[in-house]
PDB file of C-alpha atoms and ligand atoms in Angstrom:
ATOM      1  CA  MET L 226     -28.627 -31.105  -6.882  1.00  0.00           C
ATOM      2  CA  SER L 227     -27.963 -27.733  -8.453  1.00  0.00           C
ATOM      3  CA  SER L 228     -24.905 -27.262 -10.629  1.00  0.00           C
ATOM      4  CA  ALA L 229     -25.089 -23.463 -10.236  1.00  0.00           C
ATOM      5  CA  GLN L 230     -22.101 -21.714  -8.733  1.00  0.00           C
ATOM      6  CA  GLY L 231     -22.634 -20.192  -5.319  1.00  0.00           C
ATOM      7  CA  LYS L 232     -22.024 -16.507  -4.704  1.00  0.00           C
ATOM      8  CA  LEU L 233     -18.896 -15.115  -3.139  1.00  0.00           C
ATOM      9  CA  ILE L 234     -19.832 -12.412  -0.661  1.00  0.00           C
ATOM     10  CA  VAL L 235     -17.095 -10.248   0.799  1.00  0.00           C
ATOM     11  CA  LEU L 236     -18.036  -8.527   4.047  1.00  0.00           C
ATOM     12  CA  SER L 237     -15.583  -5.779   4.846  1.00  0.00           C
ATOM     13  CA  GLY L 238     -15.504  -2.532   6.776  1.00  0.00           C
ATOM     14  CA  PRO L 239     -13.411  -0.849   9.422  1.00  0.00           C
ATOM     15  CA  GLY L 240     -12.030  -2.802  12.355  1.00  0.00           C
ATOM     16  CA  GLY L 241     -14.432  -2.510  15.289  1.00  0.00           C
ATOM     17  CA  VAL L 242     -17.580  -2.076  13.172  1.00  0.00           C
ATOM     18  CA  GLY L 243     -18.970  -5.441  14.272  1.00  0.00           C
ATOM     19  CA  LYS L 244     -18.246  -7.739  11.334  1.00  0.00           C
ATOM     20  CA  SER L 245     -17.496 -10.730  13.524  1.00  0.00           C
ATOM     21  CA  THR L 246     -20.777 -10.343  15.440  1.00  0.00           C
ATOM     22  CA  ILE L 247     -22.623 -10.401  12.130  1.00  0.00           C
ATOM     23  CA  VAL L 248     -20.760 -13.543  11.103  1.00  0.00           C
ATOM     24  CA  SER L 249     -21.475 -15.377  14.349  1.00  0.00           C
ATOM     25  CA  GLU L 250     -25.190 -14.548  13.997  1.00  0.00           C
ATOM     26  CA  LEU L 251     -25.164 -15.538  10.345  1.00  0.00           C
ATOM     27  CA  LYS L 252     -23.779 -18.948  11.314  1.00  0.00           C
ATOM     28  CA  LYS L 253     -27.250 -19.767  12.645  1.00  0.00           C
ATOM     29  CA  PHE L 254     -28.476 -19.754   9.049  1.00  0.00           C
ATOM     30  CA  ASP L 255     -27.612 -22.588   6.754  1.00  0.00           C
ATOM     31  CA  HIS L 256     -27.037 -20.425   3.708  1.00  0.00           C
ATOM     32  CA  PHE L 257     -23.320 -19.913   3.759  1.00  0.00           C
ATOM     33  CA  TYR L 258     -19.932 -21.550   3.832  1.00  0.00           C
ATOM     34  CA  PHE L 259     -17.674 -19.572   6.169  1.00  0.00           C
ATOM     35  CA  SER L 260     -14.059 -19.445   5.164  1.00  0.00           C
ATOM     36  CA  VAL L 261     -11.573 -20.017   8.009  1.00  0.00           C
ATOM     37  CA  SER L 262      -8.633 -17.664   7.584  1.00  0.00           C
ATOM     38  CA  ALA L 263      -5.044 -18.245   8.591  1.00  0.00           C
ATOM     39  CA  THR L 264      -3.504 -15.651  10.895  1.00  0.00           C
ATOM     40  CA  THR L 265      -0.242 -14.982  12.676  1.00  0.00           C
ATOM     41  CA  ARG L 266      -1.947 -13.250  15.589  1.00  0.00           C
ATOM     42  CA  GLN L 267      -2.262 -14.957  18.961  1.00  0.00           C
ATOM     43  CA  PRO L 268      -5.582 -16.655  19.774  1.00  0.00           C
ATOM     44  CA  ARG L 269      -7.871 -14.658  22.062  1.00  0.00           C
ATOM     45  CA  PRO L 270      -9.454 -16.442  25.021  1.00  0.00           C
ATOM     46  CA  GLY L 271     -12.055 -18.891  23.732  1.00  0.00           C
ATOM     47  CA  GLU L 272     -10.823 -18.942  20.136  1.00  0.00           C
ATOM     48  CA  ILE L 273     -10.248 -22.479  18.899  1.00  0.00           C
ATOM     49  CA  ASP L 274      -7.625 -23.305  16.268  1.00  0.00           C
ATOM     50  CA  GLY L 275      -9.274 -24.402  13.038  1.00  0.00           C
ATOM     51  CA  ILE L 276     -12.602 -22.780  13.948  1.00  0.00           C
ATOM     52  CA  ALA L 277     -11.954 -19.092  14.655  1.00  0.00           C
ATOM     53  CA  TYR L 278      -8.778 -19.131  12.578  1.00  0.00           C
ATOM     54  CA  HIS L 279      -5.946 -21.391  11.622  1.00  0.00           C
ATOM     55  CA  PHE L 280      -3.320 -19.947  13.967  1.00  0.00           C
ATOM     56  CA  VAL L 281       0.077 -20.195  12.300  1.00  0.00           C
ATOM     57  CA  SER L 282       3.615 -18.896  12.849  1.00  0.00           C
ATOM     58  CA  ASP L 283       5.176 -16.180  10.679  1.00  0.00           C
ATOM     59  CA  ALA L 284       7.286 -18.841   8.959  1.00  0.00           C
ATOM     60  CA  GLU L 285       4.259 -21.019   8.220  1.00  0.00           C
ATOM     61  CA  PHE L 286       2.358 -18.016   6.887  1.00  0.00           C
ATOM     62  CA  SER L 287       5.247 -17.056   4.581  1.00  0.00           C
ATOM     63  CA  GLN L 288       5.398 -20.605   3.322  1.00  0.00           C
ATOM     64  CA  MET L 289       1.662 -20.507   2.571  1.00  0.00           C
ATOM     65  CA  VAL L 290       2.142 -17.223   0.673  1.00  0.00           C
ATOM     66  CA  ASP L 291       4.992 -18.754  -1.355  1.00  0.00           C
ATOM     67  CA  SER L 292       2.927 -21.853  -2.163  1.00  0.00           C
ATOM     68  CA  LYS L 293       0.091 -19.613  -3.386  1.00  0.00           C
ATOM     69  CA  VAL L 294      -2.346 -21.039  -0.858  1.00  0.00           C
ATOM     70  CA  PHE L 295      -4.170 -17.726  -0.442  1.00  0.00           C
ATOM     71  CA  LEU L 296      -6.897 -16.075  -2.483  1.00  0.00           C
ATOM     72  CA  GLU L 297      -5.846 -12.872  -0.718  1.00  0.00           C
ATOM     73  CA  TRP L 298      -3.789 -11.899   2.263  1.00  0.00           C
ATOM     74  CA  ALA L 299      -2.975  -8.692   4.118  1.00  0.00           C
ATOM     75  CA  GLU L 300      -1.398  -7.280   7.226  1.00  0.00           C
ATOM     76  CA  PHE L 301      -3.651  -5.731   9.813  1.00  0.00           C
ATOM     77  CA  ALA L 302      -2.603  -4.227  13.146  1.00  0.00           C
ATOM     78  CA  GLY L 303       0.710  -6.050  13.189  1.00  0.00           C
ATOM     79  CA  ALA L 304      -0.500  -9.519  12.179  1.00  0.00           C
ATOM     80  CA  LYS L 305      -1.030 -11.267   8.849  1.00  0.00           C
ATOM     81  CA  TYR L 306      -4.335 -12.705   7.723  1.00  0.00           C
ATOM     82  CA  GLY L 307      -5.134 -14.767   4.628  1.00  0.00           C
ATOM     83  CA  THR L 308      -8.031 -16.636   3.009  1.00  0.00           C
ATOM     84  CA  PRO L 309      -7.169 -20.171   1.867  1.00  0.00           C
ATOM     85  CA  LYS L 310      -8.221 -20.321  -1.783  1.00  0.00           C
ATOM     86  CA  GLN L 311      -9.057 -23.955  -2.452  1.00  0.00           C
ATOM     87  CA  ALA L 312     -11.785 -24.335   0.178  1.00  0.00           C
ATOM     88  CA  VAL L 313     -13.528 -21.236  -1.195  1.00  0.00           C
ATOM     89  CA  LEU L 314     -13.394 -22.489  -4.788  1.00  0.00           C
ATOM     90  CA  ASP L 315     -14.659 -25.949  -3.758  1.00  0.00           C
ATOM     91  CA  ALA L 316     -17.611 -24.508  -1.832  1.00  0.00           C
ATOM     92  CA  LEU L 317     -18.578 -22.205  -4.719  1.00  0.00           C
ATOM     93  CA  GLN L 318     -18.410 -25.089  -7.135  1.00  0.00           C
ATOM     94  CA  GLN L 319     -20.689 -27.099  -4.869  1.00  0.00           C
ATOM     95  CA  GLY L 320     -23.227 -24.280  -5.214  1.00  0.00           C
ATOM     96  CA  LYS L 321     -22.686 -22.878  -1.719  1.00  0.00           C
ATOM     97  CA  HIS L 322     -22.583 -19.179  -1.008  1.00  0.00           C
ATOM     98  CA  VAL L 323     -19.297 -18.249   0.588  1.00  0.00           C
ATOM     99  CA  LEU L 324     -18.841 -15.449   3.079  1.00  0.00           C
ATOM    100  CA  LEU L 325     -15.441 -13.828   3.592  1.00  0.00           C
ATOM    101  CA  GLU L 326     -15.174 -11.486   6.564  1.00  0.00           C
ATOM    102  CA  ILE L 327     -11.972  -9.614   5.810  1.00  0.00           C
ATOM    103  CA  GLU L 328     -10.326  -6.206   6.014  1.00  0.00           C
ATOM    104  CA  ILE L 329     -10.228  -3.773   3.120  1.00  0.00           C
ATOM    105  CA  GLU L 330      -6.885  -4.477   1.498  1.00  0.00           C
ATOM    106  CA  GLY L 331      -7.804  -8.151   1.209  1.00  0.00           C
ATOM    107  CA  ALA L 332     -11.264  -7.241  -0.115  1.00  0.00           C
ATOM    108  CA  ARG L 333      -9.620  -5.298  -2.948  1.00  0.00           C
ATOM    109  CA  GLN L 334      -7.508  -8.316  -3.847  1.00  0.00           C
ATOM    110  CA  VAL L 335     -10.576 -10.573  -3.950  1.00  0.00           C
ATOM    111  CA  LYS L 336     -12.367  -8.158  -6.286  1.00  0.00           C
ATOM    112  CA  GLN L 337      -9.367  -8.247  -8.628  1.00  0.00           C
ATOM    113  CA  ALA L 338      -9.054 -12.028  -8.571  1.00  0.00           C
ATOM    114  CA  MET L 339     -12.806 -12.742  -8.679  1.00  0.00           C
ATOM    115  CA  PRO L 340     -14.672  -9.796 -10.212  1.00  0.00           C
ATOM    116  CA  ASP L 341     -18.069 -11.456  -9.677  1.00  0.00           C
ATOM    117  CA  ALA L 342     -17.648 -11.225  -5.901  1.00  0.00           C
ATOM    118  CA  VAL L 343     -20.414  -9.265  -4.179  1.00  0.00           C
ATOM    119  CA  MET L 344     -18.613  -6.539  -2.275  1.00  0.00           C
ATOM    120  CA  VAL L 345     -20.317  -5.396   0.938  1.00  0.00           C
ATOM    121  CA  PHE L 346     -19.055  -2.627   3.211  1.00  0.00           C
ATOM    122  CA  LEU L 347     -20.378  -2.575   6.761  1.00  0.00           C
ATOM    123  CA  GLN L 348     -20.605   0.962   8.110  1.00  0.00           C
ATOM    124  CA  PRO L 349     -21.039   2.040  11.717  1.00  0.00           C
ATOM    125  CA  PRO L 350     -24.145   4.146  12.509  1.00  0.00           C
ATOM    126  CA  SER L 351     -21.727   7.020  13.166  1.00  0.00           C
ATOM    127  CA  MET L 352     -18.023   7.692  13.460  1.00  0.00           C
ATOM    128  CA  ALA L 353     -18.548   8.475  17.154  1.00  0.00           C
ATOM    129  CA  GLU L 354     -20.045   5.031  17.703  1.00  0.00           C
ATOM    130  CA  LEU L 355     -17.143   3.334  15.953  1.00  0.00           C
ATOM    131  CA  GLU L 356     -14.662   5.300  18.046  1.00  0.00           C
ATOM    132  CA  ALA L 357     -16.502   4.351  21.219  1.00  0.00           C
ATOM    133  CA  ARG L 358     -16.444   0.666  20.266  1.00  0.00           C
ATOM    134  CA  ILE L 359     -12.720   0.720  19.560  1.00  0.00           C
ATOM    135  CA  THR L 360     -11.900   2.731  22.681  1.00  0.00           C
ATOM    136  CA  ASN L 361     -13.976   0.527  24.963  1.00  0.00           C
ATOM    137  CA  ARG L 362     -12.428  -2.721  23.850  1.00  0.00           C
ATOM    138  CA  GLY L 363     -11.013  -3.902  27.154  1.00  0.00           C
ATOM    139  CA  THR L 364      -7.888  -5.703  26.039  1.00  0.00           C
ATOM    140  CA  ASP L 365      -5.980  -2.991  24.147  1.00  0.00           C
ATOM    141  CA  THR L 366      -3.240  -0.630  25.357  1.00  0.00           C
ATOM    142  CA  PRO L 367      -3.696   3.151  24.754  1.00  0.00           C
ATOM    143  CA  GLU L 368      -1.128   3.004  21.919  1.00  0.00           C
ATOM    144  CA  ARG L 369      -2.975   0.171  20.260  1.00  0.00           C
ATOM    145  CA  ILE L 370      -6.299   1.986  20.621  1.00  0.00           C
ATOM    146  CA  ALA L 371      -4.815   5.088  18.974  1.00  0.00           C
ATOM    147  CA  ALA L 372      -3.463   2.973  16.117  1.00  0.00           C
ATOM    148  CA  ARG L 373      -6.795   1.203  15.642  1.00  0.00           C
ATOM    149  CA  LEU L 374      -8.651   4.544  15.577  1.00  0.00           C
ATOM    150  CA  ALA L 375      -6.313   5.957  12.952  1.00  0.00           C
ATOM    151  CA  LEU L 376      -6.650   2.819  10.857  1.00  0.00           C
ATOM    152  CA  ALA L 377     -10.458   2.799  11.159  1.00  0.00           C
ATOM    153  CA  ARG L 378     -10.627   6.393   9.879  1.00  0.00           C
ATOM    154  CA  GLN L 379      -8.552   5.411   6.844  1.00  0.00           C
ATOM    155  CA  GLU L 380     -10.667   2.325   6.265  1.00  0.00           C
ATOM    156  CA  MET L 381     -13.900   4.337   6.308  1.00  0.00           C
ATOM    157  CA  ALA L 382     -12.624   6.221   3.275  1.00  0.00           C
ATOM    158  CA  ALA L 383     -12.780   2.999   1.221  1.00  0.00           C
ATOM    159  CA  ALA L 384     -16.588   2.689   1.450  1.00  0.00           C
ATOM    160  CA  GLY L 385     -17.086   4.097  -2.050  1.00  0.00           C
ATOM    161  CA  GLU L 386     -15.172   1.192  -3.597  1.00  0.00           C
ATOM    162  CA  PHE L 387     -17.864  -1.285  -2.563  1.00  0.00           C
ATOM    163  CA  ASP L 388     -21.075  -2.348  -4.372  1.00  0.00           C
ATOM    164  CA  HIS L 389     -23.273  -2.403  -1.271  1.00  0.00           C
ATOM    165  CA  LEU L 390     -23.173  -0.316   1.888  1.00  0.00           C
ATOM    166  CA  LEU L 391     -24.927  -1.696   4.947  1.00  0.00           C
ATOM    167  CA  ILE L 392     -25.228   0.345   8.120  1.00  0.00           C
ATOM    168  CA  ASN L 393     -24.849  -1.699  11.272  1.00  0.00           C
ATOM    169  CA  HIS L 394     -27.861  -0.287  13.124  1.00  0.00           C
ATOM    170  CA  GLN L 395     -29.401  -3.638  13.925  1.00  0.00           C
ATOM    171  CA  VAL L 396     -27.693  -6.993  13.551  1.00  0.00           C
ATOM    172  CA  GLU L 397     -30.930  -8.602  12.279  1.00  0.00           C
ATOM    173  CA  GLU L 398     -31.255  -6.053   9.474  1.00  0.00           C
ATOM    174  CA  VAL L 399     -27.719  -6.670   8.293  1.00  0.00           C
ATOM    175  CA  ILE L 400     -28.271 -10.439   8.385  1.00  0.00           C
ATOM    176  CA  GLN L 401     -31.455 -10.105   6.322  1.00  0.00           C
ATOM    177  CA  ALA L 402     -29.688  -7.891   3.794  1.00  0.00           C
ATOM    178  CA  LEU L 403     -26.855 -10.408   3.398  1.00  0.00           C
ATOM    179  CA  VAL L 404     -29.257 -13.327   3.016  1.00  0.00           C
ATOM    180  CA  SER L 405     -31.150 -11.321   0.343  1.00  0.00           C
ATOM    181  CA  LEU L 406     -27.950 -10.465  -1.493  1.00  0.00           C
ATOM    182  CA  ALA L 407     -27.001 -14.129  -1.608  1.00  0.00           C
ATOM    183  CA  ALA L 408     -30.445 -15.073  -2.923  1.00  0.00           C
ATOM    184  CA  SER L 409     -30.647 -12.318  -5.558  1.00  0.00           C
TER     185      SER L 409
HETATM  186  P1  5GP T1110      -9.306  -9.922  14.354  1.00  0.00           P
HETATM  187  O1  5GP T1110      -7.859 -10.024  14.681  1.00  0.00           O
HETATM  188  O2  5GP T1110     -10.015  -8.884  15.179  1.00  0.00           O
HETATM  189  O3  5GP T1110     -10.000 -11.267  14.362  1.00  0.00           O
HETATM  190  O4  5GP T1110      -9.403  -9.405  12.835  1.00  0.00           O
HETATM  191  C1  5GP T1110      -8.762  -8.225  12.449  1.00  0.00           C
HETATM  192  C2  5GP T1110      -9.166  -7.871  11.041  1.00  0.00           C
HETATM  193  O5  5GP T1110      -8.700  -8.859  10.130  1.00  0.00           O
HETATM  194  C3  5GP T1110     -10.681  -7.778  10.825  1.00  0.00           C
HETATM  195  O6  5GP T1110     -10.948  -6.589  10.098  1.00  0.00           O
HETATM  196  C4  5GP T1110     -10.998  -9.011  10.013  1.00  0.00           C
HETATM  197  O7  5GP T1110     -12.095  -8.787   9.140  1.00  0.00           O
HETATM  198  C5  5GP T1110      -9.722  -9.162   9.210  1.00  0.00           C
HETATM  199  N1  5GP T1110      -9.517 -10.515   8.678  1.00  0.00           N
HETATM  200  C6  5GP T1110      -9.849 -11.711   9.214  1.00  0.00           C
HETATM  201  N2  5GP T1110      -9.501 -12.715   8.395  1.00  0.00           N
HETATM  202  C7  5GP T1110      -8.943 -12.147   7.298  1.00  0.00           C
HETATM  203  C8  5GP T1110      -8.397 -12.663   6.076  1.00  0.00           C
HETATM  204  O8  5GP T1110      -8.354 -13.857   5.810  1.00  0.00           O
HETATM  205  N3  5GP T1110      -7.915 -11.761   5.198  1.00  0.00           N
HETATM  206  C9  5GP T1110      -7.935 -10.412   5.419  1.00  0.00           C
HETATM  207  N4  5GP T1110      -7.461  -9.633   4.477  1.00  0.00           N
HETATM  208  N5  5GP T1110      -8.448  -9.894   6.548  1.00  0.00           N
HETATM  209  C10 5GP T1110      -8.950 -10.751   7.475  1.00  0.00           C
END
């Protein structure tokens, strides 16, 4: 048994860039502990409570904020999202690498709270590709698409704050880069 601390890897980037695809592929590797966030948004079809997210009410979320449950939390597209702190600390202490897939405001908070975190920004191959991905998402209304596009453009401007930039050309390449970062 190793007593070394695991690494905290923060994977961020604009909404629609494909972070969740990377995470679901990465789950096939045994290298990481994946934090399960709490959110006030409604489950999408197929999302299971406790696996995709802990789905909570606004009141429950506020209570969790007040009880300092979260390592970070932020609002994104009208819902709140937060990373439960204790599970992350426990996994790191057990020597596991922890992956947080979160938006940019939360990523900034993690860097402040845990300066050793490895900050990774996932970039789209081009702005046009990101816009196409957001626009083609079947479930959103035109207003919501416009809001997501505006937000994504703002989020892209945060790339320079991160230690590592990965371009999402090929899922396998991104996975390899993350596995290497954890091992380095
Ligand atoms: P979605 O609703 O599409 O699952 O996620 C929307 C955004 O929230 C994504 O950018 C995702 O990375 C981010 N997100 C998911 N969990 C958390 C969290 O615990 N904290 C923060 N700050 N963002 C999160």
